[in-house]
Short mmCIF file of the C-alpha atoms (twelve columns), coordinates in Angstrom:
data_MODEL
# 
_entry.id   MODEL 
# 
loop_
_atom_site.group_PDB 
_atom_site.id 
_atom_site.type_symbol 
_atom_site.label_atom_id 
_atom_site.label_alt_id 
_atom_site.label_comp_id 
_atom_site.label_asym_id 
_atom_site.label_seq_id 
_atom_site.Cartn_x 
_atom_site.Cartn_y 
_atom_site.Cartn_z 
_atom_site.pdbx_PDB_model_num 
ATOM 1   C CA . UNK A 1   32.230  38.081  -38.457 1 
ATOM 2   C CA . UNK A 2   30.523  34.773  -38.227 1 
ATOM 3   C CA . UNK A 3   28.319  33.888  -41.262 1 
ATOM 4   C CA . UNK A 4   24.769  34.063  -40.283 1 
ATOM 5   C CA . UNK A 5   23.494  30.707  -41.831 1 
ATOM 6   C CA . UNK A 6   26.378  29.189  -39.641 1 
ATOM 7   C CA . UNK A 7   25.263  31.241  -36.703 1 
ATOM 8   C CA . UNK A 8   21.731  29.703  -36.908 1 
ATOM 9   C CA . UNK A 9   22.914  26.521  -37.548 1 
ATOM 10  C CA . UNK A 10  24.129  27.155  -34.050 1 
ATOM 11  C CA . UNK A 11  21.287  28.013  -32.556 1 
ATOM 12  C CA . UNK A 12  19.908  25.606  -34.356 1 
ATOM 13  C CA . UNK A 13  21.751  22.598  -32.591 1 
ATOM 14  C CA . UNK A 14  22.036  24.317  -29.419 1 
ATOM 15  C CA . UNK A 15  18.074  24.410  -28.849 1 
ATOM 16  C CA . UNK A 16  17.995  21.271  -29.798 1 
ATOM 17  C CA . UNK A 17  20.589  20.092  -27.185 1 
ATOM 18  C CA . UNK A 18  18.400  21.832  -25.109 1 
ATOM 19  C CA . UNK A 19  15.509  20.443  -25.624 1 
ATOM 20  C CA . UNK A 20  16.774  16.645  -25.360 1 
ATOM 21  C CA . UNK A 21  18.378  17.984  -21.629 1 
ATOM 22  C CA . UNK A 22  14.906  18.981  -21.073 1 
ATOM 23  C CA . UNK A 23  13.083  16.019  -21.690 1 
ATOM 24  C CA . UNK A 24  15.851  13.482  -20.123 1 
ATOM 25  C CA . UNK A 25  15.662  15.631  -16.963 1 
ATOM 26  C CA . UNK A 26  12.015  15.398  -16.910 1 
ATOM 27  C CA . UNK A 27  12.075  11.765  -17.707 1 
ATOM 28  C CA . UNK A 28  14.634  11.531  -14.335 1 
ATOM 29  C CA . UNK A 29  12.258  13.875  -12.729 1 
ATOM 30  C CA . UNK A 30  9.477   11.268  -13.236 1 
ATOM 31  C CA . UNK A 31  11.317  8.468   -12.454 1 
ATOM 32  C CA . UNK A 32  12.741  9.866   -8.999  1 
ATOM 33  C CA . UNK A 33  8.778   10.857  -8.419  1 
ATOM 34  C CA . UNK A 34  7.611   7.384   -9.525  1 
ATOM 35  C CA . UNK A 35  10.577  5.608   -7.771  1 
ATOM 36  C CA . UNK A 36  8.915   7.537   -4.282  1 
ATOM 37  C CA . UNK A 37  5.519   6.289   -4.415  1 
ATOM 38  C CA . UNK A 38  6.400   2.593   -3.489  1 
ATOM 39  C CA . UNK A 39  8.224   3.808   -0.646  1 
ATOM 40  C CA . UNK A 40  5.473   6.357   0.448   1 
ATOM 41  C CA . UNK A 41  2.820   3.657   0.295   1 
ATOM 42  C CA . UNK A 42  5.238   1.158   1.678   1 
ATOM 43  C CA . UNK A 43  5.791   3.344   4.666   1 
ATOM 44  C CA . UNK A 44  2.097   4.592   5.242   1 
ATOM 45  C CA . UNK A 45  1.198   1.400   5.731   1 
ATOM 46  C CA . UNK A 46  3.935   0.260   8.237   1 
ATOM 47  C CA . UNK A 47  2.968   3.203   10.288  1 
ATOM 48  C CA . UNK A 48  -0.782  2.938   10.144  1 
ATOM 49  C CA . UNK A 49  -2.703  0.250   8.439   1 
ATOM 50  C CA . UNK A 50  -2.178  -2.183  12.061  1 
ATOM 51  C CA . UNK A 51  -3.371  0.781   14.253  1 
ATOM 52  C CA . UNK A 52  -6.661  -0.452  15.586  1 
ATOM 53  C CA . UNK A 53  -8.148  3.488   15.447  1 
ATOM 54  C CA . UNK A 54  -7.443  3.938   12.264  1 
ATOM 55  C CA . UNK A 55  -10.990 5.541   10.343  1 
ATOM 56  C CA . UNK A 56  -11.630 5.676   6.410   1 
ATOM 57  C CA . UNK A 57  -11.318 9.501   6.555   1 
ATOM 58  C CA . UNK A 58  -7.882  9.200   8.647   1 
ATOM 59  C CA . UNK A 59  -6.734  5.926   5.829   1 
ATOM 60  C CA . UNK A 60  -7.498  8.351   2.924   1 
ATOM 61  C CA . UNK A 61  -5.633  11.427  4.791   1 
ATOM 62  C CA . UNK A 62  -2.268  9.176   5.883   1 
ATOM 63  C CA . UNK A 63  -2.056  6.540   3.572   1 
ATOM 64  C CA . UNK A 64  -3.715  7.889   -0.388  1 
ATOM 65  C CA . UNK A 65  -0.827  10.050  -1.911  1 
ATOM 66  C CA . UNK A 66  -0.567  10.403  -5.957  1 
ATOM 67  C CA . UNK A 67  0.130   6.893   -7.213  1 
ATOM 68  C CA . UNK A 68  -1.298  4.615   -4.163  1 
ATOM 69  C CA . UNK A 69  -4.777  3.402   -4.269  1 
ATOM 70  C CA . UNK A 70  -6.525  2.665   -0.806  1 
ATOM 71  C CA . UNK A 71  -9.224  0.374   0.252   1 
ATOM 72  C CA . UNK A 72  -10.443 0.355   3.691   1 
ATOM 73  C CA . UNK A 73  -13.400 -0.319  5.741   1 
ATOM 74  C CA . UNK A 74  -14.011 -1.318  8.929   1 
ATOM 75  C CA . UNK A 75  -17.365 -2.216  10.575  1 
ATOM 76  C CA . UNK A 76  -16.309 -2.833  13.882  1 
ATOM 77  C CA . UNK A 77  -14.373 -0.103  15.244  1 
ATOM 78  C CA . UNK A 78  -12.258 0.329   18.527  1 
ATOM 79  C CA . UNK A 79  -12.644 4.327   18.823  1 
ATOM 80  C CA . UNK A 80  -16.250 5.340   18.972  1 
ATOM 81  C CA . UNK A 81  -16.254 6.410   15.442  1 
ATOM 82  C CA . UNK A 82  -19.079 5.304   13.054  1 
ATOM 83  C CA . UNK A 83  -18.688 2.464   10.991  1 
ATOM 84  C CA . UNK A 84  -16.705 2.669   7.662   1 
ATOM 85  C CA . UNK A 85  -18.484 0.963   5.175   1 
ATOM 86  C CA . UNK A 86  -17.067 -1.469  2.324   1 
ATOM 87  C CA . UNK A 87  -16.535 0.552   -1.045  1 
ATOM 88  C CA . UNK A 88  -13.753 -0.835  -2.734  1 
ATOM 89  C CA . UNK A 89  -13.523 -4.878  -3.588  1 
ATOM 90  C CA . UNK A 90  -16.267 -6.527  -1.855  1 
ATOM 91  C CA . UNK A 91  -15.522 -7.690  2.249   1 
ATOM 92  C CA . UNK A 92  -13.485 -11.106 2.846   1 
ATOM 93  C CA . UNK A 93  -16.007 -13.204 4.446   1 
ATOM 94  C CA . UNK A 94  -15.301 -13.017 8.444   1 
ATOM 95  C CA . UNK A 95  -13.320 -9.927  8.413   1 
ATOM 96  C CA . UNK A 96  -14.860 -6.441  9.647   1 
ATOM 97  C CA . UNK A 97  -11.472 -4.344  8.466   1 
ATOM 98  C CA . UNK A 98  -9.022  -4.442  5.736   1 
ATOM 99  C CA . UNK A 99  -6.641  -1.827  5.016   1 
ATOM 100 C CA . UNK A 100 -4.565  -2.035  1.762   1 
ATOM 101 C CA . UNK A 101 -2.113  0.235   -0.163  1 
ATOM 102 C CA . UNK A 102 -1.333  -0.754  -3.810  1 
ATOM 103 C CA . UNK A 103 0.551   0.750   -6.490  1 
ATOM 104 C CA . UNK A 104 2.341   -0.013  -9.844  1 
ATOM 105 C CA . UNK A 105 5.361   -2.337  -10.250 1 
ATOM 106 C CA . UNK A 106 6.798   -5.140  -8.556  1 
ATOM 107 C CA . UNK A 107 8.114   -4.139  -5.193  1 
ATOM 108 C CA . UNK A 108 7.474   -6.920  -3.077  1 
ATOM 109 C CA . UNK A 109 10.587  -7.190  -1.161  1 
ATOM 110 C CA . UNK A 110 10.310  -3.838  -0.261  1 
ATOM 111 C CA . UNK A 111 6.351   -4.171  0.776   1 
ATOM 112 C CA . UNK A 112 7.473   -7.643  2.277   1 
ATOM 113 C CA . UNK A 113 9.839   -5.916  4.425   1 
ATOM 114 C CA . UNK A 114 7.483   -2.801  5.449   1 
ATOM 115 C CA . UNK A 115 4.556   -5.279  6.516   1 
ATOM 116 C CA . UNK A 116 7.148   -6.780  8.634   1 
ATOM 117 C CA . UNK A 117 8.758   -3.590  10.237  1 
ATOM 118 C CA . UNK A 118 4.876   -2.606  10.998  1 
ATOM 119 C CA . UNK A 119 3.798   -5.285  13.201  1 
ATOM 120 C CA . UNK A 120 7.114   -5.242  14.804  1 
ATOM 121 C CA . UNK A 121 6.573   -1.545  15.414  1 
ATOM 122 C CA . UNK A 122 2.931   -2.629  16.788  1 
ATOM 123 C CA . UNK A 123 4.127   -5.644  18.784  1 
ATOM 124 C CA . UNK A 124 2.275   -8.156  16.604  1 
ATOM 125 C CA . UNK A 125 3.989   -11.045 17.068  1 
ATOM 126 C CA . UNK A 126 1.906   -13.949 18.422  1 
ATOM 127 C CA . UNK A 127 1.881   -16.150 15.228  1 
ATOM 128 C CA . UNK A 128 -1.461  -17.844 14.469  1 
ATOM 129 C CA . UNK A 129 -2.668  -20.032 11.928  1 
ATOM 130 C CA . UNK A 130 -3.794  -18.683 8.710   1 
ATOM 131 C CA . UNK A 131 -7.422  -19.495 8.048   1 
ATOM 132 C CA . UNK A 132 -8.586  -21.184 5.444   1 
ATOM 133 C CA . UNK A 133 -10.068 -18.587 3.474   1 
ATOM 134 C CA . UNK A 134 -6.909  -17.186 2.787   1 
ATOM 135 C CA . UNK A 135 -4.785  -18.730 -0.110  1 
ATOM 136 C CA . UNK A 136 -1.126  -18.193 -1.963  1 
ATOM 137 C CA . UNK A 137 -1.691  -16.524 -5.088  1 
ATOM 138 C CA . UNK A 138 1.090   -16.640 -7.679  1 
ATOM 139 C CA . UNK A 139 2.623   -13.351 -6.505  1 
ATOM 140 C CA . UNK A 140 2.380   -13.979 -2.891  1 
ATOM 141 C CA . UNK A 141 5.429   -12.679 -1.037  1 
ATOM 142 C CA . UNK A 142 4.313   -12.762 2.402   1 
ATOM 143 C CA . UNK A 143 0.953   -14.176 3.691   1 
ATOM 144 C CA . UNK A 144 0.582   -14.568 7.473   1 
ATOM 145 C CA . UNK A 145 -1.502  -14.289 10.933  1 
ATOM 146 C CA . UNK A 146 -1.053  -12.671 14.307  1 
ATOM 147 C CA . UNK A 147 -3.375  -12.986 17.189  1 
ATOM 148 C CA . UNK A 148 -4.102  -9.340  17.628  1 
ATOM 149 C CA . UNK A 149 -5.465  -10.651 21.329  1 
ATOM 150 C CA . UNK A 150 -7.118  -13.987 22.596  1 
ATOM 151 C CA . UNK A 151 -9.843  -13.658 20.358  1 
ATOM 152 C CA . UNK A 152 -8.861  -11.295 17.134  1 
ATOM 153 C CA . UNK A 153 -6.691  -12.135 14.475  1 
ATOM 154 C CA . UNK A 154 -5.121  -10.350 11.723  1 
ATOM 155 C CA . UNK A 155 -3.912  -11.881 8.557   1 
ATOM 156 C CA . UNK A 156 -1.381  -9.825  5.918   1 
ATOM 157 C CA . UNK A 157 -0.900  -10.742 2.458   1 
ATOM 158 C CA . UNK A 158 2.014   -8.849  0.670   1 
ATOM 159 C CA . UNK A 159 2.774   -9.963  -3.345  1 
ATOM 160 C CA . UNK A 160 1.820   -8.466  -6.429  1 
ATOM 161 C CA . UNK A 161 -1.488  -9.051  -8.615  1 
ATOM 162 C CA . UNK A 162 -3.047  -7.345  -12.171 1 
ATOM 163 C CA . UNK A 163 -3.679  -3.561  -11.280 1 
ATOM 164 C CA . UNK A 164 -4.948  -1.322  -13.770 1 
ATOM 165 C CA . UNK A 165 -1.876  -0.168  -14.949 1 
ATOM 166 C CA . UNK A 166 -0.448  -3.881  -15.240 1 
ATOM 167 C CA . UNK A 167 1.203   -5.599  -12.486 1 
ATOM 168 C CA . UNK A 168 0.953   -3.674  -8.984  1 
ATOM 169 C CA . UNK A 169 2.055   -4.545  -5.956  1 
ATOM 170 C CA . UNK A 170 -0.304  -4.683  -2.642  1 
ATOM 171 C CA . UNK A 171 0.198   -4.725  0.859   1 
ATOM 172 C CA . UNK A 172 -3.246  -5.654  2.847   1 
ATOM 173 C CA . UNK A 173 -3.689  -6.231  6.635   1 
ATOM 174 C CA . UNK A 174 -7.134  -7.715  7.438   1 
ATOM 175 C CA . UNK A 175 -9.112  -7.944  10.460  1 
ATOM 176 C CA . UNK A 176 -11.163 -11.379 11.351  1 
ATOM 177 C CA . UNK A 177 -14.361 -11.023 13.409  1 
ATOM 178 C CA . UNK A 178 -14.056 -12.229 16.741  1 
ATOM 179 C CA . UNK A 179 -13.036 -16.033 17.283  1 
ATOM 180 C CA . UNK A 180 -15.465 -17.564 19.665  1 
ATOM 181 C CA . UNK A 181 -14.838 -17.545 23.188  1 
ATOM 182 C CA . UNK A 182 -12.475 -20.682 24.597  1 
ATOM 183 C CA . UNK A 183 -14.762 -22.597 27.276  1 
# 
C-alpha cells in the first residue's frame, strides 16, 4: 500500500504538471490566434479594400475581424449607395476614399506583399506619380500610385506606425478626387 502523504505528494505534482500544460497550451493557443490576425487583415484587404463598390457597412462586414481596426469612408461612391462619411483619422486632403486595415506587430513584408497581390488581382498597374501630399514615414514599406483610369488615382502606403498597443502595422489604399480633365 502506498503511503498516503506520498500519494498526495503525487497528486500534488501531477496537478501541477497539469496546470503548467494548461497554461503553455493556452499561451500556443493565443499565439496561433494572434499569429492569424495579420494574415486575416492582410488578406481582407487584398481582396477588397481596391474594389471600387466597396461601402462602410460592407468594409466593417469583410475586412473588421477581432484584432484589425478599420477606417473607411468614401464620399464619392461608384454604386448608388449613400455616402460614407469620415469617422476615423480625419480625410487626406484630395482624397474622397481610404480604406485601411491595421493591427499589432511588425508585418510589413507580409502587408507589403498583400497590397501587391491586390492590385494585381484588380489589374492596377498603370504606375503614376505619387503626389506630393504623400510622404515616407520611417516605417514605410511600400508607398505608391496607380492610375485607377485617365483621371483617378490611387495611392497605397504599407509600413508600420505607433498603434495603441505599440507598433502596428497598416495597409491603406486611398482614393484622389478626380484629376482635371487633359485639354
Amino acid at each position: 500500500m502506498m503511503d498516503p502523504n506520498r500519494k498526495s505528494a503525487l497528486w500534488g505534482a501531477l496537478k501541477l504538471v497539469g496546470a503548467v500544460g494548461l497554461i503553455a497550451l493556452a499561451g500556443c493557443r493565443v499565439e496561433a490566434q494572434d499569429a492569424t490576425v495579420p494574415q486575416a487583415g492582410s488578406a481582407a484587404f487584398a481582396g477588397h479594400c481596391f474594389s471600387p463598390f466597396m461601402t462602410a457597412a460592407r468594409a466593417q462586414e469583410v475586412l473588421a475581424s477581432p484584432g484589425v481596426r478599420v477606417d473607411f469612408y468614401d464620399l464619392d461612391p461608384f454604386s448608388r449607395v449613400e455616402p460614407s462619411p469620415v469617422t476615423g483619422r480625419a480625410a487626406t486632403p484630395g482624397t474622397d476614399r481610404r480604406c485601411e486595415v491595421a493591427f499589432d506587430g511588425d508585418h510589413a513584408e507580409l502587408t507589403t506583399s498583400a497590397a501587391v497581390a491586390g492590385l494585381e488581382m484588380e489589374g492596377i498597374d498603370n504606375v503614376a506619380p505619387v503626389p506630393d501630399r504623400y510622404a515616407h514615414t520611417d516605417g514605410t514599406a511600400l508607398l505608391g500610385a496607380r492610375f485607377l483610369n485617365p483621371r483617378r488615382v490611387a495611392v497605397v502606403h504599407v509600413g508600420t506606425r505607433s498603434g495603441p498597443n505599440g507598433i502596428e502595422t497598416f495597409l491603406m489604399v486611398e482614393r484622389m478626387t478626380p484629376l482635371e480633365p487633359v485639354q
